[in-house]
XYZ file of N, CA, C and O in Angstrom:
576
model
N 19.318 38.077 -12.580
C 20.218 39.012 -11.890
C 21.295 38.542 -11.538
O 21.957 37.361 -11.442
N 22.593 39.494 -11.200
C 23.816 39.194 -11.102
C 24.132 39.394 -9.534
O 23.441 40.221 -8.985
N 25.331 39.411 -9.647
C 26.008 39.243 -7.794
C 25.908 40.676 -7.522
O 25.341 40.958 -6.315
N 26.050 41.439 -8.345
C 26.515 42.912 -8.229
C 24.872 43.391 -7.775
O 24.862 44.316 -6.936
N 23.902 43.057 -8.636
C 22.457 43.490 -8.390
C 21.877 42.952 -6.940
O 21.340 43.766 -6.137
N 22.246 41.688 -6.598
C 21.853 41.143 -5.684
C 22.394 41.793 -4.081
O 21.697 42.252 -3.379
N 23.918 42.240 -4.372
C 24.396 42.531 -3.228
C 23.867 44.198 -3.066
O 23.612 44.827 -2.200
N 23.778 44.678 -4.268
C 23.295 46.045 -4.186
C 21.827 46.231 -3.594
O 21.556 47.221 -2.711
N 20.875 45.211 -3.856
C 19.757 45.380 -3.127
C 19.664 45.306 -1.633
O 19.092 46.075 -0.744
N 20.757 44.543 -1.105
C 20.775 44.737 0.571
C 21.536 45.756 0.809
O 21.245 45.970 2.001
N 22.625 46.288 0.147
C 23.428 47.449 0.443
C 22.305 48.682 0.596
O 22.329 49.389 1.765
N 21.361 48.555 -0.143
C 20.016 49.686 0.058
C 19.248 49.434 1.349
O 18.904 50.604 1.970
N 19.328 48.301 1.603
C 18.699 47.997 3.130
C 19.369 48.444 4.268
O 18.858 49.145 4.997
N 20.615 47.871 3.819
C 21.754 48.571 5.011
C 21.577 50.306 5.048
O 21.713 50.432 6.257
N 21.779 50.738 4.123
C 21.860 52.169 4.150
C 20.661 52.743 4.850
O 20.638 53.541 5.634
N 19.358 52.451 4.694
C 17.945 52.934 5.156
C 18.105 52.347 6.489
O 17.686 53.244 7.130
N 18.375 51.471 7.000
C 18.776 50.916 8.269
C 19.546 51.774 9.333
O 19.171 52.319 10.325
N 20.600 51.949 8.625
C 21.864 52.730 9.497
C 21.259 54.356 9.299
O 21.396 55.000 10.538
N 20.811 54.658 8.470
C 20.180 56.264 8.320
C 19.181 56.476 9.385
O 19.264 57.336 9.849
N 18.052 55.756 9.432
C 16.834 55.633 10.659
C 17.550 55.544 11.974
O 17.137 55.993 12.749
N 18.674 54.428 11.930
C 19.104 54.395 13.353
C 19.722 55.714 14.143
O 19.605 55.964 15.135
N 20.602 56.489 13.295
C 21.091 57.808 14.032
C 19.902 58.622 14.196
O 20.244 59.717 14.871
N 18.755 58.578 13.584
C 17.671 59.556 13.799
C 16.792 59.127 15.070
O 15.933 59.855 15.252
N 17.329 58.200 15.890
C 16.601 57.672 16.786
C 16.901 58.265 18.364
O 18.130 58.959 18.191
N 16.263 58.297 19.248
C 16.457 58.929 20.472
C 16.363 58.258 21.805
O 15.114 57.442 21.665
N 17.551 57.971 22.357
C 17.344 57.440 23.750
C 17.093 55.992 23.558
O 17.121 55.387 22.692
N 16.725 55.232 24.890
C 16.644 53.905 24.892
C 15.198 53.512 24.525
O 14.110 53.595 25.372
N 14.684 53.554 23.238
C 13.242 53.786 22.837
C 13.491 52.201 22.080
O 14.168 51.558 21.397
N 12.143 51.622 22.170
C 11.897 50.386 21.223
C 12.241 50.440 19.823
O 12.655 49.583 19.124
N 11.980 51.541 19.137
C 12.206 51.748 17.831
C 13.997 51.711 17.794
O 14.308 50.983 16.802
N 14.737 52.303 18.535
C 16.003 52.426 18.644
C 16.561 50.808 18.532
O 17.243 50.246 17.717
N 15.817 49.941 19.522
C 16.201 48.803 19.886
C 15.850 47.788 18.465
O 16.633 46.870 18.174
N 14.858 47.984 18.178
C 14.254 47.249 16.920
C 15.086 47.540 15.661
O 15.975 46.616 14.926
N 15.382 48.625 15.275
C 16.343 49.262 14.191
C 17.745 48.552 14.516
O 18.395 48.042 13.516
N 18.147 48.782 15.642
C 19.645 47.949 16.034
C 19.413 46.424 15.897
O 20.608 46.151 15.048
N 18.652 45.863 16.296
C 18.492 44.569 15.948
C 18.458 44.219 14.468
O 19.165 43.212 13.931
N 17.620 44.843 14.042
C 17.450 44.680 12.304
C 18.616 44.778 11.470
O 19.148 44.021 10.692
N 19.399 46.189 11.759
C 20.564 46.405 11.301
C 21.968 45.298 11.605
O 22.421 44.856 10.651
N 21.929 44.838 12.763
C 22.870 43.817 13.157
C 22.627 42.549 12.330
O 23.628 41.976 11.809
N 21.392 42.091 12.435
C 21.073 40.744 11.689
C 21.392 41.062 10.385
O 22.159 40.143 9.648
N 21.160 42.269 9.793
C 21.324 42.344 8.248
C 22.789 42.514 7.742
O 23.152 42.000 6.901
N 23.578 43.177 8.642
C 25.151 43.180 8.328
C 25.866 41.975 8.544
O 26.510 41.554 7.807
N 25.346 41.026 9.806
C 26.000 40.015 9.847
C 25.505 38.849 8.953
O 26.717 38.153 8.370
N 24.574 38.640 8.277
C 24.205 37.719 7.444
C 24.888 38.125 6.107
O 25.063 37.345 5.335
N 24.426 39.218 5.659
C 25.055 39.900 4.530
C 26.894 39.610 4.453
O 27.092 39.363 3.404
N 27.443 40.098 5.344
C 28.604 39.921 5.660
C 29.277 38.579 5.246
O 30.037 37.948 4.534
N 28.545 37.658 6.012
C 28.958 36.088 5.917
C 28.950 35.686 4.642
O 29.821 35.146 3.927
N 27.610 35.920 4.237
C 27.105 35.563 2.400
C 27.890 36.124 1.340
O 28.418 35.687 0.350
N 28.115 37.604 1.466
C 29.176 38.270 0.868
C 30.560 37.580 0.818
O 31.064 37.443 -0.312
N 31.033 37.223 1.965
C 32.397 36.864 2.217
C 32.429 35.356 1.210
O 33.422 35.322 0.289
N 31.551 34.828 1.590
C 31.562 33.312 0.697
C 31.317 33.356 -0.605
O 31.777 32.517 -1.339
N 30.155 34.250 -1.141
C 29.961 34.288 -2.409
C 30.339 35.335 -3.325
O 29.786 35.176 -4.633
N 31.295 36.339 -2.789
C 31.648 37.066 -3.809
C 33.205 37.394 -3.256
O 33.962 37.284 -4.248
N 33.446 37.772 -2.041
C 35.124 37.720 -1.936
C 35.628 36.530 -2.096
O 36.829 36.632 -2.262
N 35.182 35.437 -1.584
C 36.039 34.142 -1.638
C 36.640 33.961 -3.097
O 37.655 33.741 -3.189
N 35.405 34.044 -4.283
C 36.204 33.934 -5.689
C 36.935 35.117 -6.118
O 38.175 34.821 -6.609
N 37.130 36.084 -5.319
C 37.840 37.359 -5.825
C 39.160 36.999 -5.144
O 40.423 37.950 -5.614
N 39.241 36.466 -4.071
C 40.820 36.262 -3.319
C 41.819 35.408 -4.250
O 42.690 35.418 -4.107
N 41.348 34.666 -5.290
C 42.016 33.951 -5.972
C 42.535 34.567 -7.257
O 42.944 34.081 -8.275
N 42.225 35.628 -7.359
C 42.591 36.641 -8.827
C 43.266 37.852 -8.379
O 43.168 38.613 -7.442
N 44.834 37.761 -9.048
C 45.640 38.764 -8.755
C 44.677 40.404 -8.775
O 45.301 41.210 -8.116
N 44.085 40.209 -9.746
C 43.406 41.898 -9.887
C 42.310 42.226 -8.641
O 42.386 43.266 -8.472
N 41.848 41.168 -7.968
C 40.809 41.695 -6.950
C 41.356 41.333 -5.596
O 40.536 41.581 -4.665
N 42.292 40.564 -5.307
C 42.732 39.974 -4.193
C 42.902 41.171 -3.070
O 42.287 40.919 -2.072
N 43.671 42.073 -3.107
C 43.976 43.094 -2.185
C 42.734 43.887 -1.727
O 42.352 43.782 -0.737
N 41.690 43.805 -2.849
C 40.587 44.626 -2.409
C 39.427 43.705 -1.990
O 38.705 44.317 -0.841
N 39.559 42.397 -2.235
C 38.671 41.746 -1.182
C 39.087 41.575 0.366
O 38.192 41.494 1.163
N 40.350 41.392 0.466
C 40.942 41.363 1.744
C 40.748 42.579 2.432
O 40.142 42.657 3.718
N 40.618 43.982 1.727
C 40.233 44.958 2.446
C 38.656 45.169 2.872
O 38.156 45.264 3.731
N 37.678 44.507 2.034
C 36.604 44.489 2.154
C 36.301 43.478 3.441
O 35.360 43.898 4.497
N 36.991 42.313 3.364
C 36.593 41.589 4.494
C 37.361 42.213 6.177
O 36.490 42.123 6.791
N 38.374 42.926 5.789
C 38.914 43.725 7.150
C 37.730 44.805 7.578
O 37.623 45.002 8.552
N 37.130 45.526 6.468
C 35.963 46.493 7.057
C 35.010 45.839 7.555
O 34.274 46.372 8.409
N 34.445 44.439 7.165
C 33.620 43.776 7.783
C 33.647 43.947 9.265
O 32.713 43.555 10.256
N 35.091 43.133 9.567
C 35.293 43.236 10.948
C 35.178 44.399 11.666
O 34.888 44.373 12.807
N 35.604 45.791 10.930
C 35.496 46.812 11.621
C 34.089 46.917 11.897
O 33.762 47.563 13.223
N 32.806 46.655 11.029
C 31.888 46.988 11.275
C 31.157 46.001 12.717
O 30.348 46.587 13.555
N 31.796 44.874 12.653
C 31.485 44.275 13.828
C 31.848 44.377 15.085
O 31.106 44.578 16.282
N 32.888 45.447 15.350
C 33.392 45.908 16.556
C 32.479 46.779 16.803
O 32.465 47.211 17.984
N 32.220 48.031 15.864
C 31.481 48.714 16.253
C 29.961 48.472 16.736
O 29.292 48.941 17.684
N 29.408 47.321 15.836
C 28.089 46.785 16.619
C 28.297 46.442 17.990
O 27.730 46.617 18.959
N 29.509 45.727 18.490
C 29.642 44.962 19.753
C 29.797 46.336 20.815
O 29.326 46.434 21.616
N 30.432 47.638 20.224
C 30.515 48.729 21.248
C 29.268 49.299 21.345
O 28.606 49.598 22.366
N 28.488 49.395 20.420
C 26.884 49.822 20.405
C 26.186 48.811 21.631
O 25.599 49.304 22.603
N 26.507 47.577 21.532
C 25.493 46.560 22.038
C 26.116 47.050 24.056
O 25.471 46.315 24.689
N 27.376 47.177 23.725
C 27.936 47.445 25.354
C 27.700 48.670 25.795
O 28.078 48.953 27.014
N 27.151 49.587 24.964
C 26.773 51.114 25.699
C 25.458 51.238 25.650
O 24.599 50.925 25.217
N 25.188 51.852 26.976
C 23.564 52.280 27.362
C 23.114 53.187 26.185
O 23.687 53.958 25.735
N 21.738 53.013 25.481
C 21.402 53.370 24.428
C 21.031 54.747 24.711
O 20.559 55.686 23.843
N 20.850 55.211 26.066
C 20.350 56.470 26.372
C 21.777 57.353 26.886
O 21.598 58.421 26.952
N 22.822 56.749 26.443
C 24.104 57.571 26.662
C 24.665 58.464 25.715
O 24.118 57.911 24.510
N 25.142 59.438 25.501
C 25.650 60.057 24.619
C 26.816 59.498 23.693
O 26.696 59.603 22.370
N 27.465 58.686 24.536
C 28.272 57.913 23.781
C 27.899 56.928 22.636
O 28.360 56.617 21.813
N 26.521 56.580 23.047
C 25.892 55.540 21.901
C 25.580 56.424 20.489
O 26.015 55.551 19.670
N 25.219 57.569 20.639
C 25.032 57.989 19.274
C 26.266 58.271 18.810
O 26.447 58.211 17.522
N 27.320 58.644 19.347
C 28.686 58.857 18.748
C 29.238 57.747 18.183
O 29.497 57.928 16.929
N 29.115 56.537 18.653
C 29.381 55.094 17.980
C 28.551 54.826 16.804
O 28.983 54.454 15.835
N 27.190 55.036 16.844
C 26.138 54.807 16.094
C 26.564 55.907 14.962
O 26.396 55.249 13.978
N 27.064 57.059 15.080
C 27.435 57.650 14.005
C 28.784 57.248 13.064
O 28.634 57.451 12.002
N 29.579 56.753 13.848
C 30.941 56.152 13.143
C 30.091 54.947 12.752
O 30.920 54.469 11.355
N 29.560 54.161 13.149
C 28.727 53.014 12.424
C 28.143 53.401 11.246
O 28.791 53.026 10.031
N 27.682 54.736 11.033
C 26.551 55.145 9.977
C 28.025 55.440 8.787
O 27.593 54.839 7.730
N 28.672 56.341 9.219
C 29.995 56.501 8.433
C 30.451 55.376 7.514
O 30.833 55.539 6.284
N 30.876 54.575 8.343
C 31.724 53.249 7.881
C 30.683 52.757 7.104
O 31.249 52.191 5.971
N 29.381 52.184 7.355
C 28.673 51.683 6.588
C 28.460 52.308 5.076
O 28.747 51.625 4.283
N 28.384 53.384 5.116
C 28.252 54.298 4.002
C 29.423 54.114 2.843
O 29.763 54.005 1.952
N 30.442 54.515 3.868
C 31.816 54.024 3.266
C 32.189 52.961 2.692
O 32.642 53.088 1.443
N 31.859 51.916 3.449
C 32.344 50.279 2.734
C 31.009 50.145 1.642
O 31.661 49.682 0.854
N 30.228 50.615 1.558
C 29.415 50.239 0.754
C 29.428 51.037 -0.732
O 29.601 50.335 -1.877
N 29.722 52.292 -0.432
C 30.214 53.069 -1.720
C 31.518 52.388 -2.153
O 31.557 52.303 -3.555
N 32.654 51.836 -1.300
C 33.765 51.349 -2.026
C 33.599 50.305 -2.793
O 34.098 49.968 -3.923
N 32.576 49.415 -2.313
C 32.406 48.110 -2.709
C 31.896 48.482 -4.129
O 32.260 47.959 -5.142
N 30.530 49.562 -4.170
C 30.204 49.759 -5.334
C 30.972 50.541 -6.500
O 30.657 49.943 -7.706
N 31.636 51.069 -5.909
C 32.179 52.268 -6.999
C 33.688 51.539 -7.288
O 34.498 51.832 -8.580
N 34.415 50.396 -6.454
C 35.780 50.019 -6.943
C 35.663 48.652 -6.790
O 36.149 48.230 -8.098
N 35.398 48.127 -6.304
C 35.509 46.485 -5.858
C 34.421 46.204 -7.125
O 34.852 44.920 -7.755
N 33.219 46.661 -7.162
C 32.348 46.039 -8.296
C 33.467 46.005 -9.724
O 32.654 45.268 -10.366
N 33.590 47.184 -9.843
C 34.400 47.296 -11.311
C 35.473 46.340 -11.552
O 35.555 46.024 -12.638
N 36.274 46.172 -10.403
C 37.433 45.103 -10.854
C 36.541 43.560 -11.037
O 37.172 42.963 -11.538
N 35.871 43.368 -10.042
C 35.238 42.097 -9.880
C 34.599 41.792 -11.441
O 34.518 40.683 -12.054
N 34.189 43.080 -11.969
C 33.300 42.861 -13.154
C 34.190 41.909 -14.307
O 33.641 41.265 -15.381
N 35.561 42.581 -14.190
C 36.694 42.111 -15.138
C 36.884 40.705 -14.667
O 37.383 39.983 -15.412
N 36.784 40.079 -13.303
C 37.490 39.083 -12.942
C 36.823 37.848 -13.108
O 36.956 36.715 -13.319
N 35.291 38.132 -12.931
C 34.303 37.164 -12.805
C 33.814 36.706 -14.469
O 33.387 37.916 -14.966
N 33.401 35.993 -14.569
C 32.959 35.660 -15.788
C 31.162 35.898 -15.912
O 30.777 35.921 -14.428
N 30.489 35.992 -16.863
C 28.950 36.382 -16.749
C 28.531 35.118 -16.146
O 27.429 35.341 -15.109
N 28.620 33.740 -16.382
C 28.116 32.490 -15.719
C 28.332 32.631 -14.172
O 27.223 32.592 -13.498
N 29.679 32.974 -13.869
C 30.061 33.102 -12.292
C 28.706 34.240 -11.743
O 28.631 33.984 -10.831
N 28.676 35.349 -12.235
C 28.254 36.484 -11.838
C 26.575 36.258 -11.440
O 26.023 36.600 -10.657
N 26.096 35.499 -12.411
C 24.479 34.905 -12.423
C 24.884 33.602 -11.297
O 24.008 33.966 -10.243
N 25.605 32.662 -11.434
C 25.459 31.621 -10.352
C 25.798 31.982 -8.970
O 24.932 31.643 -8.064
N 26.809 33.147 -8.566
C 27.004 33.318 -7.362
C 25.939 34.546 -6.876
O 25.332 34.311 -5.993
N 24.930 35.101 -7.729
C 23.814 35.800 -7.286
C 22.959 34.643 -6.754
O 22.166 34.953 -5.725
N 22.653 33.709 -7.463
C 21.559 32.798 -7.026
C 21.889 32.021 -5.759
O 21.165 31.929 -4.735
N 23.275 31.951 -5.590
C 23.768 31.234 -4.199
C 23.545 32.193 -3.111
O 22.993 31.770 -2.013
N 24.326 33.383 -3.602
C 23.808 34.464 -2.330
C 22.237 34.695 -2.212
O 21.926 34.842 -0.656
N 21.505 35.090 -2.761
C 20.140 35.342 -2.563
C 19.514 34.035 -2.087
O 18.813 34.096 -1.043
N 19.862 32.719 -2.640
C 19.256 31.796 -1.412
C 19.741 31.403 -0.110
O 18.748 31.426 0.782
N 20.849 31.785 0.132
C 21.516 31.642 1.635
C 20.940 32.879 2.439
O 20.597 32.439 3.421
N 20.914 34.211 1.745
C 20.134 35.207 2.150
C 18.677 35.001 2.769
O 18.370 35.055 3.843
N 18.060 34.361 1.689
C 16.477 34.033 1.992
C 16.311 33.024 3.155
O 15.416 32.870 3.970
N 17.414 31.964 3.248
C 17.009 31.032 4.328
C 17.707 31.484 5.721
O 16.970 31.262 6.706
N 18.399 32.829 5.591
C 18.823 33.386 6.866
C 17.806 33.904 7.422
O 17.814 34.521 8.609
N 16.921 34.550 6.713
C 15.865 35.374 6.867
C 14.328 34.716 7.761
O 14.403 33.614 7.873
């Protein structure tokens, strides 16, 4: 497995969680559970993606700007999660913010997979792609 496959596996989980989240209603146990799972998944993924994917890309002229952009979008996701936590789940404003989060998650993941992965494929060696995947997966497994 290479780093792109490892990240894409988690991206699929994030898409499923955020898709399910915006289908929930009111202050329900299901909405709270999905929110907790999505928050945990996004936080851990961002932390380890920045460490094992974006960090090596910061040192290459080809990928530096895209890496900075990806990290900035992680911060935007964090801010939306905070807004959701500060809003009553039964409020219409909660769903408005959840839909913004849904849009940004899908945008961010598509941008990574269709733009950043292609550039990173040129910047990283095959050995790096393999070792980064191992380190990333080990870190994610420990965080679970």
